[in-house]
């Protein structure tokens, strides 16, 4: 019995309602997929950092815990979002 890959309508954006625009949803989606990727640990340099809770990141290898962005350890993404928001205004 093989595991069938179902086409789910509810993707990473499933939790979001229609009040968010397409661009926001797109950005949210890429942010979420970025969030799900293991991040690089600033202490041991291994990609073993997982998000523990909003803004809290923990390395599975060395146990290093640190505060960061809500979705990515670094806030670069937020800066980019802010920048593009400023550009459209
Ligand atoms: Zn580490």
Short mmCIF file of N, CA, C and O and ligand atoms in Angstrom, two decimals:
data_model
loop_
_atom_site.label_atom_id
_atom_site.label_comp_id
_atom_site.label_asym_id
_atom_site.label_seq_id
_atom_site.Cartn_x
_atom_site.Cartn_y
_atom_site.Cartn_z
N UNK A 1 0.84 -1.21 0.00
CA UNK A 1 0.00 0.00 0.00
C UNK A 1 0.87 1.25 0.00
O UNK A 1 1.61 1.50 0.93
N UNK A 2 0.82 1.96 -1.08
CA UNK A 2 1.64 3.17 -1.18
C UNK A 2 0.95 4.38 -0.59
O UNK A 2 -0.29 4.45 -0.54
N UNK A 3 1.74 5.29 -0.17
CA UNK A 3 1.19 6.52 0.39
C UNK A 3 0.88 7.46 -0.76
O UNK A 3 1.78 7.95 -1.43
N UNK A 4 -0.38 7.68 -0.97
CA UNK A 4 -0.77 8.53 -2.09
C UNK A 4 -0.64 9.99 -1.71
O UNK A 4 -1.00 10.39 -0.61
N UNK A 5 -0.15 10.73 -2.67
CA UNK A 5 0.03 12.16 -2.42
C UNK A 5 -1.25 12.87 -2.84
O UNK A 5 -1.54 13.00 -4.01
N UNK A 6 -1.99 13.25 -1.86
CA UNK A 6 -3.26 13.90 -2.17
C UNK A 6 -3.06 15.39 -2.45
O UNK A 6 -2.22 16.03 -1.85
N UNK A 7 -3.85 15.85 -3.38
CA UNK A 7 -3.82 17.29 -3.64
C UNK A 7 -4.72 17.96 -2.62
O UNK A 7 -5.94 17.84 -2.68
N UNK A 8 -4.07 18.61 -1.72
CA UNK A 8 -4.84 19.26 -0.67
C UNK A 8 -5.12 20.71 -1.04
O UNK A 8 -4.23 21.42 -1.47
N UNK A 9 -6.34 21.10 -0.87
CA UNK A 9 -6.69 22.51 -1.11
C UNK A 9 -6.14 23.35 0.03
O UNK A 9 -5.79 24.49 -0.13
N UNK A 10 -6.11 22.73 1.19
CA UNK A 10 -5.63 23.45 2.36
C UNK A 10 -4.12 23.24 2.49
O UNK A 10 -3.66 22.20 2.90
N UNK A 11 -3.40 24.25 2.06
CA UNK A 11 -1.95 24.21 2.14
C UNK A 11 -1.46 24.90 3.39
O UNK A 11 -2.19 24.98 4.37
N UNK A 12 -0.25 25.42 3.32
CA UNK A 12 0.27 26.16 4.47
C UNK A 12 -0.55 27.41 4.77
O UNK A 12 -0.50 27.95 5.85
N UNK A 13 -1.30 27.86 3.78
CA UNK A 13 -2.09 29.07 3.96
C UNK A 13 -3.49 28.75 4.46
O UNK A 13 -4.33 29.63 4.57
N UNK A 14 -3.74 27.50 4.75
CA UNK A 14 -5.08 27.09 5.13
C UNK A 14 -5.65 27.85 6.30
O UNK A 14 -6.86 28.05 6.39
N UNK A 15 -4.79 28.26 7.19
CA UNK A 15 -5.28 28.96 8.36
C UNK A 15 -5.69 30.39 8.10
O UNK A 15 -6.32 31.02 8.95
N UNK A 16 -5.36 30.86 6.93
CA UNK A 16 -5.67 32.25 6.63
C UNK A 16 -6.99 32.38 5.91
O UNK A 16 -7.30 31.61 5.02
N UNK A 17 -7.73 33.38 6.29
CA UNK A 17 -9.00 33.62 5.64
C UNK A 17 -8.83 34.48 4.41
O UNK A 17 -7.72 34.76 3.98
N UNK A 18 -9.93 34.91 3.86
CA UNK A 18 -9.88 35.69 2.62
C UNK A 18 -9.56 37.15 2.87
O UNK A 18 -9.38 37.91 1.94
N UNK A 19 -9.47 37.51 4.13
CA UNK A 19 -9.21 38.93 4.38
C UNK A 19 -7.79 39.32 4.02
O UNK A 19 -7.46 40.48 3.95
N UNK A 20 -6.94 38.32 3.74
CA UNK A 20 -5.58 38.63 3.33
C UNK A 20 -5.48 38.59 1.81
O UNK A 20 -6.06 37.73 1.17
N UNK A 21 -4.76 39.55 1.28
CA UNK A 21 -4.60 39.61 -0.17
C UNK A 21 -3.71 38.51 -0.69
O UNK A 21 -3.07 37.80 0.08
N UNK A 22 -3.68 38.39 -2.01
CA UNK A 22 -2.90 37.33 -2.62
C UNK A 22 -1.41 37.49 -2.33
O UNK A 22 -0.73 36.53 -2.01
N UNK A 23 -0.94 38.71 -2.42
CA UNK A 23 0.50 38.93 -2.22
C UNK A 23 0.90 38.60 -0.79
O UNK A 23 1.94 38.01 -0.55
N UNK A 24 0.05 38.96 0.13
CA UNK A 24 0.33 38.67 1.53
C UNK A 24 0.35 37.16 1.73
O UNK A 24 1.20 36.60 2.38
N UNK A 25 -0.61 36.51 1.10
CA UNK A 25 -0.70 35.06 1.24
C UNK A 25 0.53 34.38 0.64
O UNK A 25 1.08 33.45 1.19
N UNK A 26 0.96 34.90 -0.50
CA UNK A 26 2.15 34.36 -1.15
C UNK A 26 3.35 34.50 -0.23
O UNK A 26 4.14 33.60 -0.08
N UNK A 27 3.48 35.70 0.35
CA UNK A 27 4.60 35.96 1.23
C UNK A 27 4.50 35.06 2.46
O UNK A 27 5.48 34.51 2.92
N UNK A 28 3.30 34.93 2.96
CA UNK A 28 3.07 34.08 4.13
C UNK A 28 3.49 32.66 3.82
O UNK A 28 4.16 32.01 4.60
N UNK A 29 3.11 32.22 2.64
CA UNK A 29 3.42 30.85 2.25
C UNK A 29 4.92 30.61 2.19
O UNK A 29 5.43 29.62 2.69
N UNK A 30 5.65 31.53 1.58
CA UNK A 30 7.10 31.36 1.48
C UNK A 30 7.72 31.49 2.86
O UNK A 30 8.72 30.84 3.17
N UNK A 31 7.13 32.32 3.69
CA UNK A 31 7.66 32.46 5.05
C UNK A 31 7.47 31.17 5.81
O UNK A 31 8.37 30.72 6.51
N UNK A 32 6.32 30.56 5.63
CA UNK A 32 6.04 29.32 6.35
C UNK A 32 6.96 28.20 5.88
O UNK A 32 7.51 27.46 6.68
N UNK A 33 7.15 28.11 4.57
CA UNK A 33 8.03 27.05 4.08
C UNK A 33 9.46 27.32 4.53
O UNK A 33 10.23 26.39 4.78
N UNK A 34 9.80 28.57 4.66
CA UNK A 34 11.13 28.93 5.17
C UNK A 34 11.23 28.53 6.63
O UNK A 34 12.24 28.03 7.09
N UNK A 35 10.15 28.72 7.32
CA UNK A 35 10.10 28.42 8.74
C UNK A 35 10.25 26.93 9.00
O UNK A 35 10.82 26.50 9.99
N UNK A 36 9.72 26.13 8.06
CA UNK A 36 9.75 24.68 8.27
C UNK A 36 11.12 24.09 7.98
O UNK A 36 11.42 22.99 8.39
N UNK A 37 11.92 24.82 7.26
CA UNK A 37 13.28 24.36 6.97
C UNK A 37 14.13 24.50 8.22
O UNK A 37 13.99 25.46 8.96
N UNK A 38 15.05 23.56 8.43
CA UNK A 38 15.96 23.74 9.56
C UNK A 38 16.86 24.94 9.30
O UNK A 38 17.35 25.12 8.19
N UNK A 39 17.03 25.73 10.31
CA UNK A 39 17.84 26.93 10.17
C UNK A 39 19.25 26.69 10.72
O UNK A 39 19.47 25.76 11.49
N UNK A 40 20.15 27.54 10.31
CA UNK A 40 21.53 27.38 10.74
C UNK A 40 21.71 27.91 12.16
O UNK A 40 21.27 29.00 12.50
N UNK A 41 22.38 27.11 12.97
CA UNK A 41 22.63 27.48 14.35
C UNK A 41 23.78 28.48 14.43
O UNK A 41 24.83 28.24 13.86
N UNK A 42 23.57 29.58 15.11
CA UNK A 42 24.65 30.57 15.22
C UNK A 42 25.79 30.10 16.11
O UNK A 42 26.87 30.66 16.09
N UNK A 43 25.54 29.07 16.88
CA UNK A 43 26.59 28.59 17.78
C UNK A 43 27.42 27.47 17.18
O UNK A 43 28.64 27.54 17.14
N UNK A 44 26.76 26.42 16.69
CA UNK A 44 27.53 25.29 16.16
C UNK A 44 27.56 25.27 14.63
O UNK A 44 28.32 24.53 14.04
N UNK A 45 26.74 26.11 14.00
CA UNK A 45 26.79 26.24 12.56
C UNK A 45 26.07 25.14 11.80
O UNK A 45 26.08 25.11 10.58
N UNK A 46 25.43 24.23 12.51
CA UNK A 46 24.70 23.16 11.84
C UNK A 46 23.26 23.58 11.58
O UNK A 46 22.70 24.38 12.31
N UNK A 47 22.70 23.01 10.51
CA UNK A 47 21.32 23.37 10.20
C UNK A 47 20.38 22.50 11.02
O UNK A 47 19.69 21.63 10.49
N UNK A 48 20.36 22.74 12.30
CA UNK A 48 19.52 21.94 13.20
C UNK A 48 18.62 22.81 14.04
O UNK A 48 18.07 22.35 15.04
N UNK A 49 18.48 24.03 13.65
CA UNK A 49 17.66 24.94 14.44
C UNK A 49 16.20 24.85 13.99
O UNK A 49 15.88 24.99 12.83
N UNK A 50 15.37 24.57 14.97
CA UNK A 50 13.94 24.50 14.69
C UNK A 50 13.23 25.55 15.53
O UNK A 50 13.67 25.86 16.63
N UNK A 51 12.12 26.01 15.04
CA UNK A 51 11.34 26.99 15.79
C UNK A 51 10.65 26.29 16.94
O UNK A 51 9.93 25.31 16.74
N UNK A 52 10.88 26.78 18.13
CA UNK A 52 10.26 26.15 19.29
C UNK A 52 8.88 26.77 19.53
O UNK A 52 7.90 26.08 19.77
N UNK A 53 8.85 28.08 19.54
CA UNK A 53 7.58 28.79 19.55
C UNK A 53 7.82 30.13 18.87
O UNK A 53 8.91 30.35 18.35
N UNK A 54 6.84 30.98 18.84
CA UNK A 54 6.98 32.24 18.11
C UNK A 54 8.16 33.03 18.64
O UNK A 54 8.20 33.42 19.81
N UNK A 55 9.14 33.22 17.78
CA UNK A 55 10.30 34.01 18.17
C UNK A 55 11.36 33.27 18.96
O UNK A 55 12.40 33.82 19.26
N UNK A 56 11.10 32.02 19.27
CA UNK A 56 12.08 31.23 20.03
C UNK A 56 12.61 30.11 19.15
O UNK A 56 11.84 29.34 18.59
N UNK A 57 13.92 30.05 19.04
CA UNK A 57 14.56 29.06 18.20
C UNK A 57 15.49 28.21 19.03
O UNK A 57 16.12 28.69 19.96
N UNK A 58 15.55 26.93 18.71
CA UNK A 58 16.40 26.04 19.49
C UNK A 58 17.14 25.11 18.56
O UNK A 58 16.59 24.60 17.58
N UNK A 59 18.40 24.87 18.86
CA UNK A 59 19.23 23.96 18.07
C UNK A 59 19.11 22.56 18.65
O UNK A 59 19.26 22.35 19.85
N UNK A 60 18.86 21.62 17.76
CA UNK A 60 18.70 20.24 18.21
C UNK A 60 20.05 19.60 18.53
O UNK A 60 20.13 18.61 19.21
N UNK A 61 21.10 20.14 17.96
CA UNK A 61 22.41 19.53 18.14
C UNK A 61 23.08 19.97 19.43
O UNK A 61 23.55 19.16 20.21
N UNK A 62 23.16 21.29 19.63
CA UNK A 62 23.90 21.78 20.79
C UNK A 62 22.98 22.34 21.86
O UNK A 62 23.44 22.70 22.94
N UNK A 63 21.70 22.41 21.57
CA UNK A 63 20.76 22.88 22.58
C UNK A 63 20.73 24.38 22.75
O UNK A 63 20.08 24.90 23.64
N UNK A 64 21.39 25.08 21.86
CA UNK A 64 21.43 26.53 21.93
C UNK A 64 20.05 27.12 21.63
O UNK A 64 19.40 26.75 20.66
N UNK A 65 19.63 27.99 22.50
CA UNK A 65 18.31 28.61 22.33
C UNK A 65 18.49 30.10 22.15
O UNK A 65 19.30 30.72 22.85
N UNK A 66 17.74 30.66 21.25
CA UNK A 66 17.85 32.10 21.06
C UNK A 66 16.55 32.67 20.55
O UNK A 66 15.70 31.97 20.00
N UNK A 67 16.42 33.97 20.75
CA UNK A 67 15.22 34.66 20.27
C UNK A 67 15.51 35.20 18.87
O UNK A 67 16.62 35.60 18.56
N UNK A 68 14.51 35.16 18.04
CA UNK A 68 14.69 35.66 16.68
C UNK A 68 13.37 36.16 16.15
O UNK A 68 12.47 36.50 16.91
N UNK A 69 13.26 36.15 14.85
CA UNK A 69 12.01 36.56 14.24
C UNK A 69 10.93 35.53 14.53
O UNK A 69 11.21 34.42 14.97
N UNK A 70 9.71 35.92 14.28
CA UNK A 70 8.60 35.02 14.56
C UNK A 70 8.62 33.80 13.65
O UNK A 70 8.24 32.71 14.05
N UNK A 71 9.10 33.98 12.43
CA UNK A 71 9.06 32.88 11.47
C UNK A 71 10.43 32.44 10.99
O UNK A 71 10.61 31.32 10.56
N UNK A 72 11.39 33.33 11.05
CA UNK A 72 12.76 32.97 10.70
C UNK A 72 13.68 33.50 11.79
O UNK A 72 13.38 34.51 12.41
N UNK A 73 14.80 32.81 12.03
CA UNK A 73 15.69 33.25 13.11
C UNK A 73 16.19 34.67 12.91
O UNK A 73 16.29 35.44 13.84
N UNK A 74 16.49 35.00 11.68
CA UNK A 74 16.93 36.37 11.43
C UNK A 74 15.73 37.19 10.97
O UNK A 74 14.76 36.65 10.44
N UNK A 75 15.81 38.47 11.17
CA UNK A 75 14.66 39.31 10.82
C UNK A 75 14.82 39.92 9.43
O UNK A 75 14.14 40.87 9.09
N UNK A 76 15.71 39.35 8.64
CA UNK A 76 15.93 39.87 7.29
C UNK A 76 14.65 39.92 6.48
O UNK A 76 14.40 40.84 5.74
N UNK A 77 13.85 38.89 6.66
CA UNK A 77 12.62 38.79 5.90
C UNK A 77 11.68 39.94 6.25
O UNK A 77 11.05 40.52 5.38
N UNK A 78 11.61 40.24 7.53
CA UNK A 78 10.75 41.34 7.96
C UNK A 78 11.22 42.65 7.38
O UNK A 78 10.42 43.48 6.98
N UNK A 79 12.53 42.81 7.31
CA UNK A 79 13.10 44.03 6.74
C UNK A 79 12.70 44.15 5.28
O UNK A 79 12.29 45.19 4.81
N UNK A 80 12.80 43.02 4.57
CA UNK A 80 12.44 43.02 3.16
C UNK A 80 10.97 43.36 2.98
O UNK A 80 10.60 44.14 2.12
N UNK A 81 10.14 42.78 3.83
CA UNK A 81 8.71 43.02 3.74
C UNK A 81 8.40 44.48 4.02
O UNK A 81 7.60 45.11 3.33
N UNK A 82 9.07 45.01 5.01
CA UNK A 82 8.86 46.42 5.36
C UNK A 82 9.27 47.30 4.20
O UNK A 82 8.63 48.27 3.88
N UNK A 83 10.39 46.92 3.58
CA UNK A 83 10.93 47.72 2.50
C UNK A 83 9.96 47.75 1.33
O UNK A 83 9.68 48.78 0.76
N UNK A 84 9.43 46.57 0.96
CA UNK A 84 8.53 46.51 -0.17
C UNK A 84 7.21 47.20 0.15
O UNK A 84 6.55 47.75 -0.70
N UNK A 85 6.84 47.18 1.43
CA UNK A 85 5.61 47.86 1.84
C UNK A 85 5.79 49.35 1.72
O UNK A 85 4.89 50.08 1.27
N UNK A 86 6.97 49.81 2.08
CA UNK A 86 7.25 51.24 2.01
C UNK A 86 7.28 51.71 0.56
O UNK A 86 6.87 52.82 0.26
N UNK A 87 7.74 50.82 -0.30
CA UNK A 87 7.86 51.18 -1.70
C UNK A 87 6.48 51.37 -2.33
O UNK A 87 6.28 52.19 -3.19
N UNK A 88 5.51 50.56 -1.89
CA UNK A 88 4.18 50.62 -2.48
C UNK A 88 3.36 51.77 -1.94
O UNK A 88 2.30 52.09 -2.47
N UNK A 89 3.83 52.38 -0.90
CA UNK A 89 3.05 53.50 -0.33
C UNK A 89 3.44 54.83 -0.94
O UNK A 89 4.58 55.03 -1.22
ZN1 LIG B 1 23.75 24.37 17.52
#
